[in-house]
Amino acid sequence: MGSEPVQAHQFECRNCGQEMGISLEDKIGMSFGPNATRAARDDSGPVVNLHPNFVFSKEDIGSADAFPSIEFGGKLVDAMLEARARVGLSEELPSLLADAPRRARIIEEWPQVRAAWSLTRNGKLDLAQKRMDAFVGTAGYGDTPNSIQDWIFQFIGDLTRPYFERLWEGLFEQLRIAAQKDDFERFVSYYSIELSEAHGRRYFEICKAYLGAFSEFSQVHQLVASDVTVDDCYVAASSNFDLTRMFYGNAFEAFGDNVEILTAVNNLIEDRPFDQLRSITFDAYRTTDKAGRTRAFADNPALAAVASEFDNQLRNASHHGGMTFDRGTGMIAYRAGKGGQGDIETISYAAYLARSSRLFIQLLLVFRLELLIANKFGARLPV
């Protein structure tokens, strides 16, 4: 059992290898398919381990005694307590009062955010505001959003916590430094005219792709957001690879485009015009291969930390359909090297989900920075 109101799983039949699926929905119950129906209890049958919020160690797969919530639960609590201590809060978890408002779950809130965001993109601002007003009052926010941009800012911020808040603080400090430079006002104007609209479209599309496949990504999301390692030692019990196979490549493309905002900020920090790198112009930089674009700010630790997950080989395999998935072993195989002509590499599906989640969270950090630039300095909103 997990925290989301709808929990969908797809997995391989232990006998015939056919894809099977079940889902559990609050107040409705279990539904079956594909290739699954309710059957009489049979304790002699093989054990299928499923959990919507955690992955399993390879040793535990097939065991009725596997409880990943025990293995990972303590690590998640430690990450939360560490995050609280960093900002001077008590190193004890706050008590949950019976009458306290419950924070809306991700797939409860996302359809509402998506609808209001889409209406905003289509210029229907009054309808977007009405959609927001009808929902946020019951969504359990401590600081209730009063605008669409504030709602998106808080919603995506929650998706990055607790660990990535420290990276966000680093970004915030870099923006503070850049804002003191003489060319910052010209940068804000350029951003509004040349970058904001395209960046906002990419953020919207990637959020739709990730949260639309959250039944898969939820198996690792909170672990990644807590900086808990998910590597090839783990197995994702639900493996609807068709939902996720293109995600890393598409997120790589969006991130590779939108990190140009970090390059412009870094140019300002290094006391150059925002549109002048050390050796080329910003316009020339925007035409370079995406795989090398993060090198422009590699010497700035706070900015570089937001781009640590950015693998061009995995991008090529994902983006060009170059991955093959063995559901039985839980492993993905792909060829590295230029044009996919190199050695065969492997990665577990669990690790692929985790790396995709980290890349998504990095993109959200950049998105939050752009929303801040718009709110604080009057730039066009990237929505």
Short mmCIF file of C-alpha atoms in Angstrom, two decimals:
data_model
loop_
_atom_site.label_atom_id
_atom_site.label_comp_id
_atom_site.label_asym_id
_atom_site.label_seq_id
_atom_site.Cartn_x
_atom_site.Cartn_y
_atom_site.Cartn_z
CA MET A 1 0.00 0.00 0.00
CA GLY A 2 1.23 3.48 -0.85
CA SER A 3 0.12 7.06 -0.39
CA GLU A 4 -1.36 7.87 -3.80
CA PRO A 5 -5.12 7.40 -4.42
CA VAL A 6 -4.54 5.32 -7.55
CA GLN A 7 -1.77 2.73 -7.58
CA ALA A 8 -1.16 0.90 -10.86
CA HIS A 9 1.31 -1.92 -11.42
CA GLN A 10 2.45 -3.88 -14.45
CA PHE A 11 4.68 -6.94 -14.18
CA GLU A 12 5.62 -10.20 -15.80
CA CYS A 13 3.79 -13.46 -15.15
CA ARG A 14 6.21 -15.72 -13.29
CA ASN A 15 5.11 -18.71 -15.39
CA CYS A 16 4.44 -17.63 -18.99
CA GLY A 17 6.19 -14.25 -19.14
CA GLN A 18 3.05 -12.39 -20.25
CA GLU A 19 2.60 -8.78 -19.15
CA MET A 20 0.03 -8.52 -16.35
CA GLY A 21 -1.47 -5.58 -14.50
CA ILE A 22 -3.50 -4.64 -11.46
CA SER A 23 -4.48 -1.33 -9.90
CA LEU A 24 -5.86 -0.20 -6.57
CA GLU A 25 -8.01 2.92 -6.24
CA ASP A 26 -9.26 4.58 -3.08
CA LYS A 27 -12.94 3.88 -2.31
CA ILE A 28 -13.24 1.70 -5.41
CA GLY A 29 -10.91 -1.22 -4.83
CA MET A 30 -8.91 -3.50 -7.08
CA SER A 31 -9.16 -3.71 -10.85
CA PHE A 32 -7.38 -6.20 -13.09
CA GLY A 33 -5.75 -6.11 -16.49
CA PRO A 34 -4.10 -6.64 -18.81
CA ASN A 35 -4.04 -10.44 -18.67
CA ALA A 36 -5.21 -10.61 -15.05
CA THR A 37 -8.44 -11.58 -13.32
CA ARG A 38 -9.40 -12.20 -9.71
CA ALA A 39 -8.71 -15.79 -8.70
CA ALA A 40 -9.24 -17.92 -5.64
CA ARG A 41 -6.51 -17.66 -3.03
CA ASP A 42 -3.67 -20.10 -3.60
CA ASP A 43 -0.80 -19.91 -1.14
CA SER A 44 1.26 -22.28 -3.27
CA GLY A 45 1.55 -19.79 -6.14
CA PRO A 46 4.62 -17.61 -6.75
CA VAL A 47 4.92 -14.36 -4.80
CA VAL A 48 4.75 -11.13 -6.80
CA ASN A 49 6.18 -8.19 -4.83
CA LEU A 50 4.60 -4.81 -5.53
CA HIS A 51 4.96 -1.42 -3.85
CA PRO A 52 4.00 1.94 -5.36
CA ASN A 53 6.56 3.95 -3.34
CA PHE A 54 9.63 1.75 -3.08
CA VAL A 55 11.88 -0.59 -5.04
CA PHE A 56 13.03 -4.00 -3.83
CA SER A 57 16.49 -5.43 -3.37
CA LYS A 58 17.22 -8.24 -5.81
CA GLU A 59 17.52 -10.66 -2.92
CA ASP A 60 13.99 -9.89 -1.71
CA ILE A 61 12.14 -10.33 -5.00
CA GLY A 62 9.85 -13.32 -4.77
CA SER A 63 9.87 -13.35 -0.96
CA ALA A 64 6.71 -12.90 1.08
CA ASP A 65 8.90 -11.37 3.80
CA ALA A 66 10.07 -8.43 1.68
CA PHE A 67 9.19 -5.07 3.25
CA PRO A 68 11.08 -2.26 1.51
CA SER A 69 9.24 0.31 3.62
CA ILE A 70 11.29 -0.93 6.58
CA GLU A 71 14.58 -0.70 4.69
CA PHE A 72 13.92 2.73 3.24
CA GLY A 73 11.59 4.27 5.82
CA GLY A 74 14.38 5.11 8.24
CA LYS A 75 16.45 6.67 5.48
CA LEU A 76 13.55 8.91 4.44
CA VAL A 77 13.00 10.02 8.04
CA ASP A 78 16.71 10.76 8.45
CA ALA A 79 16.63 12.89 5.28
CA MET A 80 13.64 14.85 6.58
CA LEU A 81 15.25 15.43 9.98
CA GLU A 82 18.53 16.53 8.40
CA ALA A 83 16.66 19.00 6.18
CA ARG A 84 14.87 20.44 9.23
CA ALA A 85 18.12 20.75 11.16
CA ARG A 86 19.76 22.62 8.28
CA VAL A 87 17.21 25.44 8.57
CA GLY A 88 17.22 25.52 12.38
CA LEU A 89 14.03 23.56 13.01
CA SER A 90 13.61 20.93 15.67
CA GLU A 91 15.15 17.57 14.81
CA GLU A 92 11.87 15.94 15.70
CA LEU A 93 9.08 15.31 13.24
CA PRO A 94 6.02 17.50 13.88
CA SER A 95 3.05 15.66 15.32
CA LEU A 96 0.17 14.91 12.99
CA LEU A 97 -2.98 16.31 14.51
CA ALA A 98 -6.25 14.62 13.69
CA ASP A 99 -7.88 17.89 12.69
CA ALA A 100 -4.88 19.20 10.71
CA PRO A 101 -5.49 19.58 6.96
CA ARG A 102 -4.01 16.73 4.94
CA ARG A 103 -1.62 17.78 2.18
CA ALA A 104 -3.06 16.79 -1.20
CA ARG A 105 -1.35 13.81 -2.77
CA ILE A 106 0.60 14.29 -5.97
CA ILE A 107 -1.83 12.66 -8.39
CA GLU A 108 -4.75 14.36 -6.66
CA GLU A 109 -3.19 17.78 -7.12
CA TRP A 110 -1.47 17.43 -10.48
CA PRO A 111 -4.66 17.26 -12.61
CA GLN A 112 -5.80 20.50 -10.99
CA VAL A 113 -2.42 22.18 -11.47
CA ARG A 114 -2.26 20.94 -15.05
CA ALA A 115 -5.72 22.29 -15.87
CA ALA A 116 -5.02 25.73 -14.39
CA TRP A 117 -1.58 25.83 -16.03
CA SER A 118 -3.05 24.88 -19.41
CA LEU A 119 -5.76 27.53 -19.11
CA THR A 120 -3.09 30.10 -18.28
CA ARG A 121 -1.06 29.08 -21.33
CA ASN A 122 -4.20 29.53 -23.43
CA GLY A 123 -4.85 33.01 -22.06
CA LYS A 124 -7.90 31.99 -20.00
CA LEU A 125 -6.64 33.63 -16.83
CA ASP A 126 -10.04 34.03 -15.14
CA LEU A 127 -10.86 30.36 -15.63
CA ALA A 128 -7.42 29.36 -14.39
CA GLN A 129 -7.87 31.44 -11.24
CA LYS A 130 -11.28 29.90 -10.59
CA ARG A 131 -9.82 26.42 -11.01
CA MET A 132 -7.10 27.24 -8.52
CA ASP A 133 -9.42 28.89 -6.00
CA ALA A 134 -11.73 25.87 -6.01
CA PHE A 135 -8.90 23.52 -5.04
CA VAL A 136 -6.05 25.07 -3.07
CA GLY A 137 -8.11 25.87 0.01
CA THR A 138 -8.53 22.16 0.64
CA ALA A 139 -5.04 21.10 -0.47
CA GLY A 140 -3.40 21.44 2.94
CA TYR A 141 -0.98 24.28 2.16
CA GLY A 142 0.49 26.08 5.15
CA ASP A 143 0.89 29.16 2.98
CA THR A 144 -2.04 29.03 0.58
CA PRO A 145 -1.06 30.07 -2.98
CA ASN A 146 -2.81 33.17 -4.28
CA SER A 147 -1.69 33.06 -7.90
CA ILE A 148 -1.08 30.43 -10.56
CA GLN A 149 2.65 31.03 -10.53
CA ASP A 150 2.76 30.75 -6.74
CA TRP A 151 0.81 27.50 -6.90
CA ILE A 152 3.15 26.00 -9.50
CA PHE A 153 6.18 27.27 -7.55
CA GLN A 154 5.03 25.59 -4.33
CA PHE A 155 3.82 22.39 -6.03
CA ILE A 156 7.07 21.73 -7.88
CA GLY A 157 9.07 22.77 -4.83
CA ASP A 158 7.42 19.98 -2.85
CA LEU A 159 8.51 17.53 -5.54
CA THR A 160 12.18 18.40 -4.91
CA ARG A 161 12.26 18.08 -1.12
CA PRO A 162 13.88 17.38 1.22
CA TYR A 163 17.38 16.93 -0.21
CA PHE A 164 17.32 19.27 -3.20
CA GLU A 165 16.30 22.27 -1.12
CA ARG A 166 20.01 22.84 -0.47
CA LEU A 167 20.66 22.97 -4.22
CA TRP A 168 17.79 25.43 -4.58
CA GLU A 169 19.36 27.64 -1.91
CA GLY A 170 22.58 27.60 -3.93
CA LEU A 171 20.73 28.68 -7.07
CA PHE A 172 18.98 31.44 -5.15
CA GLU A 173 22.31 32.80 -3.93
CA GLN A 174 23.76 32.78 -7.47
CA LEU A 175 20.77 34.76 -8.71
CA ARG A 176 21.22 37.26 -5.88
CA ILE A 177 24.82 37.84 -6.99
CA ALA A 178 23.86 38.11 -10.66
CA ALA A 179 21.08 40.60 -9.90
CA GLN A 180 23.66 43.09 -8.60
CA LYS A 181 25.48 43.24 -11.94
CA ASP A 182 25.07 46.15 -14.33
CA ASP A 183 23.81 44.00 -17.22
CA PHE A 184 21.11 42.21 -15.22
CA GLU A 185 18.25 44.45 -16.37
CA ARG A 186 19.14 43.81 -20.01
CA PHE A 187 19.24 40.07 -19.25
CA VAL A 188 15.71 40.17 -17.78
CA SER A 189 14.42 41.92 -20.89
CA TYR A 190 16.13 39.42 -23.19
CA TYR A 191 14.82 36.51 -21.14
CA SER A 192 11.25 37.81 -21.38
CA ILE A 193 11.38 38.24 -25.15
CA GLU A 194 13.60 35.37 -26.29
CA LEU A 195 13.55 32.56 -23.72
CA SER A 196 10.55 32.52 -21.42
CA GLU A 197 7.86 31.22 -23.76
CA ALA A 198 9.88 28.30 -25.15
CA HIS A 199 11.18 27.38 -21.70
CA GLY A 200 7.66 27.38 -20.27
CA ARG A 201 6.41 25.05 -22.99
CA ARG A 202 9.20 22.57 -22.25
CA TYR A 203 8.48 22.63 -18.52
CA PHE A 204 4.81 21.96 -19.16
CA GLU A 205 5.48 19.06 -21.51
CA ILE A 206 8.04 17.38 -19.24
CA CYS A 207 5.80 17.75 -16.19
CA LYS A 208 2.97 16.13 -18.16
CA ALA A 209 5.22 13.25 -19.20
CA TYR A 210 6.65 12.58 -15.74
CA LEU A 211 3.50 13.01 -13.68
CA GLY A 212 1.45 11.21 -16.30
CA ALA A 213 3.69 8.20 -15.68
CA PHE A 214 3.89 8.69 -11.93
CA SER A 215 2.64 5.17 -11.27
CA GLU A 216 6.11 4.11 -12.42
CA PHE A 217 8.23 7.00 -11.16
CA SER A 218 6.58 6.95 -7.72
CA GLN A 219 8.57 3.78 -6.98
CA VAL A 220 11.72 5.90 -6.73
CA HIS A 221 10.66 9.55 -6.57
CA GLN A 222 10.78 10.15 -2.83
CA LEU A 223 13.96 8.10 -2.54
CA VAL A 224 15.65 10.31 -5.14
CA ALA A 225 14.26 13.48 -3.57
CA SER A 226 15.81 12.28 -0.29
CA ASP A 227 19.17 11.48 -1.94
CA VAL A 228 18.82 7.75 -1.24
CA THR A 229 20.83 5.67 -3.70
CA VAL A 230 18.86 3.48 -6.12
CA ASP A 231 21.27 1.50 -8.27
CA ASP A 232 21.47 -1.80 -10.09
CA CYS A 233 21.11 -3.68 -6.81
CA TYR A 234 17.40 -2.82 -6.80
CA VAL A 235 14.39 -3.96 -8.79
CA ALA A 236 11.33 -1.91 -9.69
CA ALA A 237 8.45 -4.36 -9.25
CA SER A 238 6.16 -2.47 -11.62
CA SER A 239 7.77 -2.22 -15.04
CA ASN A 240 5.56 -0.42 -17.54
CA PHE A 241 8.58 0.47 -19.67
CA ASP A 242 6.46 1.76 -22.53
CA LEU A 243 5.42 4.68 -20.28
CA THR A 244 8.99 5.69 -19.46
CA ARG A 245 11.37 4.56 -22.22
CA MET A 246 11.44 7.97 -23.94
CA PHE A 247 11.44 10.08 -20.80
CA TYR A 248 15.15 10.41 -20.12
CA GLY A 249 15.89 11.44 -23.68
CA ASN A 250 13.10 14.01 -23.77
CA ALA A 251 14.04 15.41 -20.36
CA PHE A 252 17.68 15.60 -21.47
CA GLU A 253 16.65 17.67 -24.48
CA ALA A 254 14.55 20.04 -22.37
CA PHE A 255 17.25 20.41 -19.74
CA GLY A 256 19.96 20.89 -22.38
CA ASP A 257 17.96 23.77 -23.83
CA ASN A 258 16.81 25.42 -20.62
CA VAL A 259 20.17 25.42 -18.82
CA GLU A 260 21.04 28.35 -21.04
CA ILE A 261 19.49 30.42 -18.24
CA LEU A 262 22.21 29.15 -15.88
CA THR A 263 24.87 30.02 -18.44
CA ALA A 264 23.55 33.58 -18.70
CA VAL A 265 23.50 33.91 -14.91
CA ASN A 266 27.05 32.58 -14.74
CA ASN A 267 28.21 35.08 -17.34
CA LEU A 268 26.90 37.88 -15.12
CA ILE A 269 28.53 36.41 -12.02
CA GLU A 270 31.87 36.32 -13.87
CA ASP A 271 31.48 40.04 -14.66
CA ARG A 272 30.71 39.69 -18.34
CA PRO A 273 27.62 40.76 -20.25
CA PHE A 274 24.96 38.05 -19.88
CA ASP A 275 25.31 37.20 -23.58
CA GLN A 276 29.08 36.73 -23.64
CA LEU A 277 30.78 33.49 -22.57
CA ARG A 278 34.53 33.25 -22.09
CA SER A 279 35.22 32.50 -25.74
CA ILE A 280 31.93 32.63 -27.69
CA THR A 281 28.75 34.65 -27.73
CA PHE A 282 25.52 33.48 -26.11
CA ASP A 283 23.89 33.17 -29.55
CA ALA A 284 26.71 30.89 -30.69
CA TYR A 285 26.45 28.88 -27.47
CA ARG A 286 22.76 28.24 -28.14
CA THR A 287 23.69 26.47 -31.39
CA THR A 288 26.21 24.10 -29.77
CA ASP A 289 25.59 20.43 -29.04
CA LYS A 290 23.45 20.08 -25.92
CA ALA A 291 25.71 17.43 -24.42
CA GLY A 292 28.42 20.01 -23.78
CA ARG A 293 26.37 22.97 -22.65
CA THR A 294 26.73 22.42 -18.91
CA ARG A 295 30.49 22.90 -19.25
CA ALA A 296 29.85 26.63 -19.54
CA PHE A 297 29.17 26.84 -15.79
CA ALA A 298 31.14 23.80 -14.60
CA ASP A 299 33.46 25.99 -12.50
CA ASN A 300 30.54 27.32 -10.46
CA PRO A 301 29.81 24.62 -7.83
CA ALA A 302 26.28 25.82 -7.05
CA LEU A 303 25.24 25.82 -10.70
CA ALA A 304 27.13 22.64 -11.60
CA ALA A 305 25.40 20.75 -8.77
CA VAL A 306 22.08 21.22 -10.57
CA ALA A 307 23.45 19.47 -13.67
CA SER A 308 25.11 16.39 -12.19
CA GLU A 309 22.68 14.02 -13.94
CA PHE A 310 23.12 14.61 -17.67
CA ASP A 311 24.21 11.49 -19.58
CA ASN A 312 24.37 11.88 -23.34
CA GLN A 313 24.77 8.13 -23.96
CA LEU A 314 21.64 7.30 -22.02
CA ARG A 315 19.91 10.18 -23.77
CA ASN A 316 20.76 8.79 -27.19
CA ALA A 317 19.47 5.33 -26.30
CA SER A 318 16.26 6.70 -24.79
CA HIS A 319 15.60 9.39 -27.38
CA HIS A 320 16.26 7.18 -30.41
CA GLY A 321 14.61 3.97 -29.21
CA GLY A 322 17.92 2.24 -28.67
CA MET A 323 17.05 0.47 -25.41
CA THR A 324 15.84 -3.09 -24.98
CA PHE A 325 14.19 -4.16 -21.75
CA ASP A 326 14.13 -7.65 -20.26
CA ARG A 327 11.19 -7.63 -17.88
CA GLY A 328 12.27 -10.97 -16.43
CA THR A 329 15.65 -9.65 -15.21
CA GLY A 330 14.62 -6.02 -14.83
CA MET A 331 17.61 -4.90 -16.91
CA ILE A 332 17.84 -2.44 -19.81
CA ALA A 333 20.54 -2.87 -22.45
CA TYR A 334 21.75 -0.17 -24.85
CA ARG A 335 24.82 0.62 -26.93
CA ALA A 336 27.06 3.48 -25.92
CA GLY A 337 29.34 5.42 -28.24
CA LYS A 338 28.64 7.76 -31.12
CA GLY A 339 25.65 6.59 -33.12
CA GLY A 340 25.08 3.70 -30.72
CA GLN A 341 28.02 1.78 -32.19
CA GLY A 342 29.93 1.22 -28.97
CA ASP A 343 29.91 -1.44 -26.28
CA ILE A 344 26.67 -2.74 -24.82
CA GLU A 345 25.84 -1.07 -21.51
CA THR A 346 23.25 -2.22 -18.99
CA ILE A 347 21.25 -0.46 -16.31
CA SER A 348 18.50 -1.78 -14.08
CA TYR A 349 15.03 -0.39 -14.70
CA ALA A 350 15.01 0.83 -11.08
CA ALA A 351 18.22 2.79 -11.66
CA TYR A 352 16.86 4.15 -14.95
CA LEU A 353 13.77 5.43 -13.14
CA ALA A 354 15.95 6.98 -10.45
CA ARG A 355 18.23 8.75 -12.91
CA SER A 356 15.21 9.99 -14.84
CA SER A 357 13.72 11.30 -11.60
CA ARG A 358 16.90 13.13 -10.69
CA LEU A 359 17.04 14.76 -14.13
CA PHE A 360 13.39 15.78 -13.72
CA ILE A 361 14.07 17.31 -10.30
CA GLN A 362 17.05 19.23 -11.72
CA LEU A 363 14.75 20.65 -14.38
CA LEU A 364 12.26 21.69 -11.68
CA LEU A 365 15.01 23.56 -9.82
CA VAL A 366 15.78 25.57 -12.96
CA PHE A 367 12.04 26.12 -13.48
CA ARG A 368 11.70 27.52 -9.95
CA LEU A 369 14.61 29.88 -10.66
CA GLU A 370 12.84 31.19 -13.75
CA LEU A 371 9.57 31.64 -11.86
CA LEU A 372 11.49 33.64 -9.26
CA ILE A 373 13.05 35.83 -11.93
CA ALA A 374 9.60 36.52 -13.31
CA ASN A 375 8.00 37.25 -9.94
CA LYS A 376 10.78 39.35 -8.46
CA PHE A 377 12.08 41.22 -11.51
CA GLY A 378 9.03 41.48 -13.75
CA ALA A 379 10.04 39.08 -16.48
CA ARG A 380 7.48 37.15 -18.51
CA LEU A 381 6.26 34.07 -16.65
CA PRO A 382 7.66 30.82 -18.12
CA VAL A 383 4.30 29.04 -18.20
#
